[in-house]
mmCIF file of C-alpha atoms in Angstrom:
data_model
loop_
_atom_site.group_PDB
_atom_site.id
_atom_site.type_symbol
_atom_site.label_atom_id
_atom_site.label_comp_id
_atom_site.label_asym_id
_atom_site.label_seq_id
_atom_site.Cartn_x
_atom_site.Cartn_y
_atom_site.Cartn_z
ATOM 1 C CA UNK A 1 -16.676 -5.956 -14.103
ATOM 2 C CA UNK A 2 -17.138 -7.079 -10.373
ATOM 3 C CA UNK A 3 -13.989 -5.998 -7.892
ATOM 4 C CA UNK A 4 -11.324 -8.214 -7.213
ATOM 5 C CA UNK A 5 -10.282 -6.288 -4.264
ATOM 6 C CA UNK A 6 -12.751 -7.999 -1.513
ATOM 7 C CA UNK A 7 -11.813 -11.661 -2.430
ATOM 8 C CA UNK A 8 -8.622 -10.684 -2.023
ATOM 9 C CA UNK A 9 -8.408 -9.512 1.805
ATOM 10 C CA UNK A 10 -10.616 -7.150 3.731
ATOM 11 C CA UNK A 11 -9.301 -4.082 5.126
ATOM 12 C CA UNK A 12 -10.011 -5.557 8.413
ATOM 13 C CA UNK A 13 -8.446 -8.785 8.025
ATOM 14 C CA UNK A 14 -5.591 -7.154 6.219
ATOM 15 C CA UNK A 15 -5.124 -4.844 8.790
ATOM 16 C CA UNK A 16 -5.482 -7.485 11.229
ATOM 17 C CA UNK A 17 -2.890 -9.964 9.774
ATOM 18 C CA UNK A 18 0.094 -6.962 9.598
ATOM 19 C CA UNK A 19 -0.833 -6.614 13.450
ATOM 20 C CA UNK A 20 -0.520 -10.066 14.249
ATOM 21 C CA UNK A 21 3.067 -10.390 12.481
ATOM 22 C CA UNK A 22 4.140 -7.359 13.830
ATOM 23 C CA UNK A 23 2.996 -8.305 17.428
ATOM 24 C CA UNK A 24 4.954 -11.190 17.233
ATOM 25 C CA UNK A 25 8.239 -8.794 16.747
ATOM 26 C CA UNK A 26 6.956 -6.964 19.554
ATOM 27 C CA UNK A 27 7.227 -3.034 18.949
ATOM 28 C CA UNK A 28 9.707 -1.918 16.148
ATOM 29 C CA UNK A 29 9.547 1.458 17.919
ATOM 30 C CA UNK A 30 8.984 2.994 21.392
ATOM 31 C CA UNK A 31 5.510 3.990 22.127
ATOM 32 C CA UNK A 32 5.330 8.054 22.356
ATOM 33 C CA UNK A 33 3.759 10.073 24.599
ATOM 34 C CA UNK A 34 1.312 11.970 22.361
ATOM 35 C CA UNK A 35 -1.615 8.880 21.600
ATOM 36 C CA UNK A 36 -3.987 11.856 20.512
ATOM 37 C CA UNK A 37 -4.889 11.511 16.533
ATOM 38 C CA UNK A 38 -5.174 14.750 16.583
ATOM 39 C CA UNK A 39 -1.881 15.321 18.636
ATOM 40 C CA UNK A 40 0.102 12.781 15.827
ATOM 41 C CA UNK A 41 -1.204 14.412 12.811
ATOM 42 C CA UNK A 42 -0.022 17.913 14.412
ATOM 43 C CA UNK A 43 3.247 16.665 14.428
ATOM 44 C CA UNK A 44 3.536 15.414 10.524
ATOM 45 C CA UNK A 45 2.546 19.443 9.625
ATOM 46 C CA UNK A 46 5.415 21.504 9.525
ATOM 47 C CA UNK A 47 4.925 25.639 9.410
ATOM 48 C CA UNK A 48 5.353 25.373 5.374
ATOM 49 C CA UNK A 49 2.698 22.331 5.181
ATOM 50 C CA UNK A 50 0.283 24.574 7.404
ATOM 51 C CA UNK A 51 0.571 27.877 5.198
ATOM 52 C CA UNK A 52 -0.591 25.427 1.946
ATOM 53 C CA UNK A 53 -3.325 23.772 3.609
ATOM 54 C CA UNK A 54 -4.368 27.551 4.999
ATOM 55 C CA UNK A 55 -4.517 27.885 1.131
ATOM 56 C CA UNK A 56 -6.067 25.317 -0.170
ATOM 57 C CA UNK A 57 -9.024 25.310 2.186
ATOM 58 C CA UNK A 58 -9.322 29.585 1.604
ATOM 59 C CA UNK A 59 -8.608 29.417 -1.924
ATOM 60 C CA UNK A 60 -8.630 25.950 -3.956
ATOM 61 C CA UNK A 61 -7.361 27.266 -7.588
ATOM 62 C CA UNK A 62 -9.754 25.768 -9.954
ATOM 63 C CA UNK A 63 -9.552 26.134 -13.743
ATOM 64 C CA UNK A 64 -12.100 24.140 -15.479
ATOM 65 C CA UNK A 65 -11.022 21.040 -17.618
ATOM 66 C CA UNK A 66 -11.519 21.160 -21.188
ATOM 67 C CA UNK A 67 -10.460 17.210 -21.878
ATOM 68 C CA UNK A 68 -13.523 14.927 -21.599
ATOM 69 C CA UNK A 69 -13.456 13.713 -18.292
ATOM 70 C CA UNK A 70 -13.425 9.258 -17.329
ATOM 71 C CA UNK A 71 -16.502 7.815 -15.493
ATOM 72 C CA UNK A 72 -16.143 6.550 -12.089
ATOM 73 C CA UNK A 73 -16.457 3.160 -13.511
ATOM 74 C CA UNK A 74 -13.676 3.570 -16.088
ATOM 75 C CA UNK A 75 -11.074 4.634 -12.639
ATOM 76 C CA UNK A 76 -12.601 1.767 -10.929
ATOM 77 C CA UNK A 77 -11.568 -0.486 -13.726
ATOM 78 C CA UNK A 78 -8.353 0.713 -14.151
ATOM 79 C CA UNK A 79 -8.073 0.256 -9.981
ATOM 80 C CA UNK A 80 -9.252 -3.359 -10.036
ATOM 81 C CA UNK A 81 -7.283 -3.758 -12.869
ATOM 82 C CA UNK A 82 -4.007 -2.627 -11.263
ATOM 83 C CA UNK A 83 -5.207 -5.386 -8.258
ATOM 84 C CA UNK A 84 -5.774 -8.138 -10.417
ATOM 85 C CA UNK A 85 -2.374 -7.503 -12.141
ATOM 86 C CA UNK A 86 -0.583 -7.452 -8.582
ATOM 87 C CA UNK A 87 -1.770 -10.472 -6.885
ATOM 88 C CA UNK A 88 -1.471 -12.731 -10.619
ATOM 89 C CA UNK A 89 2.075 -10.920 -10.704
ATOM 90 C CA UNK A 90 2.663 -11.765 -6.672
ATOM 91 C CA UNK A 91 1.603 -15.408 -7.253
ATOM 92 C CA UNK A 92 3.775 -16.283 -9.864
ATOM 93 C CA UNK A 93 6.640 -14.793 -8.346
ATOM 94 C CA UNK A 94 6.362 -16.542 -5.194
ATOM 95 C CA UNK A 95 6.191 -19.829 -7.190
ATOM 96 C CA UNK A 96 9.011 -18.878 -9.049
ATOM 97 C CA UNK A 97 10.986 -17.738 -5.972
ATOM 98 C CA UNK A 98 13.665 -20.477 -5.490
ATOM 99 C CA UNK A 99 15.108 -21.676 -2.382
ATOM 100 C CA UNK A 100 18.356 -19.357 -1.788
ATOM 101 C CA UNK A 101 21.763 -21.125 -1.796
ATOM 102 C CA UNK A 102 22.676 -20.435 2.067
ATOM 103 C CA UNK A 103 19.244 -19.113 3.313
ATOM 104 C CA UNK A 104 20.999 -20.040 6.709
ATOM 105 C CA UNK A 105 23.061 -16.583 5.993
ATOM 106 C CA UNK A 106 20.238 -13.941 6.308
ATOM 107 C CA UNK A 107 16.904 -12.212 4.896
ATOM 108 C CA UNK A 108 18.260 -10.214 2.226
ATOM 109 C CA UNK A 109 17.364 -12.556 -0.679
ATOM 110 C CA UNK A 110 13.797 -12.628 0.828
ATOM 111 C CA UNK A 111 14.166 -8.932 1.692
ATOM 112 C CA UNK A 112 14.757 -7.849 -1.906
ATOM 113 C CA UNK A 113 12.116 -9.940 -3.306
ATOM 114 C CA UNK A 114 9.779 -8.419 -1.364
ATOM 115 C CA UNK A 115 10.728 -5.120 -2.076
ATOM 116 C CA UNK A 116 10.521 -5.577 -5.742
ATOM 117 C CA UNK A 117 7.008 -7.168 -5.383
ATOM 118 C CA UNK A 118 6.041 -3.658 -3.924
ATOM 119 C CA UNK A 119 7.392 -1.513 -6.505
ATOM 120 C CA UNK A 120 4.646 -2.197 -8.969
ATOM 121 C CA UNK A 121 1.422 -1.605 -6.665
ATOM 122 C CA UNK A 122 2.759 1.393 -5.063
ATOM 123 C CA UNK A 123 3.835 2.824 -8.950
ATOM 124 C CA UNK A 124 0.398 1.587 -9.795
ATOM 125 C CA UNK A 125 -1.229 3.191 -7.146
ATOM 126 C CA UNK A 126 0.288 6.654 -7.177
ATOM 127 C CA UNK A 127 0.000 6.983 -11.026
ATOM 128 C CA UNK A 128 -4.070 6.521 -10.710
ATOM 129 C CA UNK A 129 -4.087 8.258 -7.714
ATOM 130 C CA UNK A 130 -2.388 11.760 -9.766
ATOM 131 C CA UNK A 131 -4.958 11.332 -12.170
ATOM 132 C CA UNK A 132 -7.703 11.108 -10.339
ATOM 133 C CA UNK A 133 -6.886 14.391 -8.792
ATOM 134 C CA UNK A 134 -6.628 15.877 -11.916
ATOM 135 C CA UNK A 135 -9.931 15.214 -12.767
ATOM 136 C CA UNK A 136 -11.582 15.920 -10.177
ATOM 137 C CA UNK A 137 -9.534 19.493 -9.942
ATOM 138 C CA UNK A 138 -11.008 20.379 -13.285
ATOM 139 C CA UNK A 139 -14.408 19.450 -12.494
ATOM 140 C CA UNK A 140 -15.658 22.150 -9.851
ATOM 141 C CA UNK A 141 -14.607 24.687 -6.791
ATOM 142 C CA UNK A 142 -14.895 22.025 -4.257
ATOM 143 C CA UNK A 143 -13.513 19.448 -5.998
ATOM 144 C CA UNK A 144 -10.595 20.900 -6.825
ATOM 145 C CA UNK A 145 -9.923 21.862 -3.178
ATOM 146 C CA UNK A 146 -10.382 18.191 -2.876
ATOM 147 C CA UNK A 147 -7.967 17.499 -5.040
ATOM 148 C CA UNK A 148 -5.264 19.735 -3.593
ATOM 149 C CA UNK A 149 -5.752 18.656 0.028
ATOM 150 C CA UNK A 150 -5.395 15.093 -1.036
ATOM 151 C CA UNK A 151 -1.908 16.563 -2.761
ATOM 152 C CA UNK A 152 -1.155 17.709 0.092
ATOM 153 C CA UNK A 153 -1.904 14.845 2.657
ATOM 154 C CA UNK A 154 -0.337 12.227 0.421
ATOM 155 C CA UNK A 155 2.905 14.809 0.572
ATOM 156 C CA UNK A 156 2.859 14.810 4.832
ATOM 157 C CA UNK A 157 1.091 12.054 5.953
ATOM 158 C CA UNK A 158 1.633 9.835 2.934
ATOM 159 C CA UNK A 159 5.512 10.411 3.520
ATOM 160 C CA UNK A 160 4.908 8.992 6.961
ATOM 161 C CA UNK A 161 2.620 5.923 6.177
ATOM 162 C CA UNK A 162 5.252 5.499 3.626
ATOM 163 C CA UNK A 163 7.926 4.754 6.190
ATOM 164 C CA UNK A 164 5.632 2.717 7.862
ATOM 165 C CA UNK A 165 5.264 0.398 4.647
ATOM 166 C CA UNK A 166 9.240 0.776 4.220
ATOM 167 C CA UNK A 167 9.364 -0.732 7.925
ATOM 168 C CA UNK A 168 7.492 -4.347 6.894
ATOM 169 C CA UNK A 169 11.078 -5.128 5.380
ATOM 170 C CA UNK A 170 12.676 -5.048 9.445
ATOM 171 C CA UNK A 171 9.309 -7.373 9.964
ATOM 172 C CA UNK A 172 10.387 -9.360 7.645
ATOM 173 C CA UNK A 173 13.735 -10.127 8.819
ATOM 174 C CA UNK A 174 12.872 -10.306 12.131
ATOM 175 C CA UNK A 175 9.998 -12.848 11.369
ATOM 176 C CA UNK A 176 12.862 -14.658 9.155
ATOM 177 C CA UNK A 177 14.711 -15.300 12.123
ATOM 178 C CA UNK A 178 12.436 -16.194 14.095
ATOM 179 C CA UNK A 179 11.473 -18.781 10.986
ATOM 180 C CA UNK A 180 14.982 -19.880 10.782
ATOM 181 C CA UNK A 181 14.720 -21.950 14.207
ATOM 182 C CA UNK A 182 12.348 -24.483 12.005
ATOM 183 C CA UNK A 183 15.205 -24.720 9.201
ATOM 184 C CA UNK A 184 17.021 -27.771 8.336
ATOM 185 C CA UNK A 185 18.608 -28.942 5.529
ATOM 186 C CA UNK A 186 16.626 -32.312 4.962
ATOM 187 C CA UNK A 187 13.630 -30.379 4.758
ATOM 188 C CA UNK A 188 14.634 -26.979 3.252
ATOM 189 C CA UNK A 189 11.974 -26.887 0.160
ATOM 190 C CA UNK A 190 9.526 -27.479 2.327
ATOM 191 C CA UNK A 191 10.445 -25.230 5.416
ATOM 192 C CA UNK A 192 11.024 -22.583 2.068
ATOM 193 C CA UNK A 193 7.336 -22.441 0.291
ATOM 194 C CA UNK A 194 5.815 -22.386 3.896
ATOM 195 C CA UNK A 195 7.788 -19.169 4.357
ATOM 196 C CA UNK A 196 7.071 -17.924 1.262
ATOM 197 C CA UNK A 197 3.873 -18.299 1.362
ATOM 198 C CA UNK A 198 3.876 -15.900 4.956
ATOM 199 C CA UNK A 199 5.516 -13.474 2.691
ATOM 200 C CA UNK A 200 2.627 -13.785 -0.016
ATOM 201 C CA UNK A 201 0.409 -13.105 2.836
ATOM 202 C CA UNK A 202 2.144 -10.031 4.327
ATOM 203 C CA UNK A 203 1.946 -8.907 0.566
ATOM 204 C CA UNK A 204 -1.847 -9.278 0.311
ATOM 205 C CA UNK A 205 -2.322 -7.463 3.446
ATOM 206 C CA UNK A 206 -0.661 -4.712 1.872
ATOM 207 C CA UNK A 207 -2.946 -4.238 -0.856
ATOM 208 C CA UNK A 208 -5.987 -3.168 -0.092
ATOM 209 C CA UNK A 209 -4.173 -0.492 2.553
ATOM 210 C CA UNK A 210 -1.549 0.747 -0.928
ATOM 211 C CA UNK A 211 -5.425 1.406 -2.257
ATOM 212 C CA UNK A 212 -7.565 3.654 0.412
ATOM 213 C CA UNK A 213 -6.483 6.928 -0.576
ATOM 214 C CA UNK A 214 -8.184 5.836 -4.097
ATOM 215 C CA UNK A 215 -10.966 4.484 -3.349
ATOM 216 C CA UNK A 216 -12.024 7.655 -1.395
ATOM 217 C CA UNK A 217 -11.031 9.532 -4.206
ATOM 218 C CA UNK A 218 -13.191 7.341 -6.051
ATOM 219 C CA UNK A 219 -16.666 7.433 -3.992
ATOM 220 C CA UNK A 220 -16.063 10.841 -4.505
ATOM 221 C CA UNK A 221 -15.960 10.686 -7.989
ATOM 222 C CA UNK A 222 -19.257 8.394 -7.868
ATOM 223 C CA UNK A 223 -21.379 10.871 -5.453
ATOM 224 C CA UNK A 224 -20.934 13.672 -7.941
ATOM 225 C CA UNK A 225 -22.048 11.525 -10.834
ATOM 226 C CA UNK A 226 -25.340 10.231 -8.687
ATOM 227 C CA UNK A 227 -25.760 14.305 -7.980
ATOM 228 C CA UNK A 228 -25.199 15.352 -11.553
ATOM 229 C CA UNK A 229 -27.683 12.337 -12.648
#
């Protein structure tokens, strides 16, 4: 079953298009002194977070699965599966999406549209993602240590990428009002599917950046299959 997940945006381009609406908000936050990665991640590790990953790379607690594990390609269905699902589900509802009453009045229909278009990929994404783990944790010593730093990085720095994806709503109405200088009432359906389909966009973006954490898990998954072969 070929992957849906390149025809629908790169990583690059994704990453590039979130920049570019973002830019034109300017910064939603000051910039920080620290611009060391290494500096940035220090600061999303609290003393507890450090004592667990001290753990996990001294002492990864494997117990060997007795369920028959999936195939890499079986997760990789399921993953393409959850894309497909997304962007038919995204499509519909921006052609369902009517114009608001007043959409003179603010973002917040728009806001909470968008925000329930999320809900399903990032549900979606973190269900596959626990499973994942706990196959590879049953599988062997390493991969189980794997699977616990990944616990733990999706419970530090996925908390803060997290906010990061919760900020794309303040893009949003910031981009709205910026928008809102083209709006007139003589030409309000049209003024509304252009905008709609920016939001469409911001939404594809998003996709293939919910999905990273996975797909590593996943080319994991595959390079112990080609080993085991």
């Amino acid at each position: 079953m070929p992957s849906s997940r390149p025809e629908t945006m790169p990583l690059s381009a994704a990453a590039a298009r979130i920049t570019q609406l973002t830019g034109a908000m300017k910064a939603l936050v000051p910039r920080t002194a620290h611009t060391g990665f290494a500096d940035r991640l220090g600061e999303l590790f609290g003393i507890g977070n450090s004592m667990d990953l001290d753990l996990a790379l001294a002492a990864p607690q494997w117990t060997p699965s007795e369920s028959e594990p999936r195939s890499a390609s079986e997760w990789q269905q399921r993953l393409d599966q959850l894309c497909k699902e997304c962007q038919q589900q995204w499509r519909e509802a921006v052609a369902e999406f009517e114009l608001p009453e007043h959409p003179d009045r603010g973002s917040t229909p728009y806001q909470q549209f968008y925000v329930a278009q999320q809900r399903p990929l990032v549900v979606g994404a973190q269900q596959l993602r626990h499973g994942l783990r706990q196959q590879l944790a049953g599988q062997s010593e390493n991969l189980a240590q794997l699977a616990q730093l990944d616990e733990l990085f999706e419970q530090t720095v996925g908390h803060f990428s997290g906010r990061g994806f919760a900020a794309l709503g303040r893009v949003l109405k910031r981009r709205y009002q910026q928008q809102l200088e083209r709006y007139s009432e003589e030409r309000a359906e049209q003024w509304h599917r252009a905008w709609m389909r920016e939001v469409h966009l911001l939404l594809l973006a998003e996709l293939p950046l919910r999905i990273k954490p996975l797909e590593g898990l996943l080319d994991t998954l595959k390079d112990e299959e080609r080993s085991n072969a």
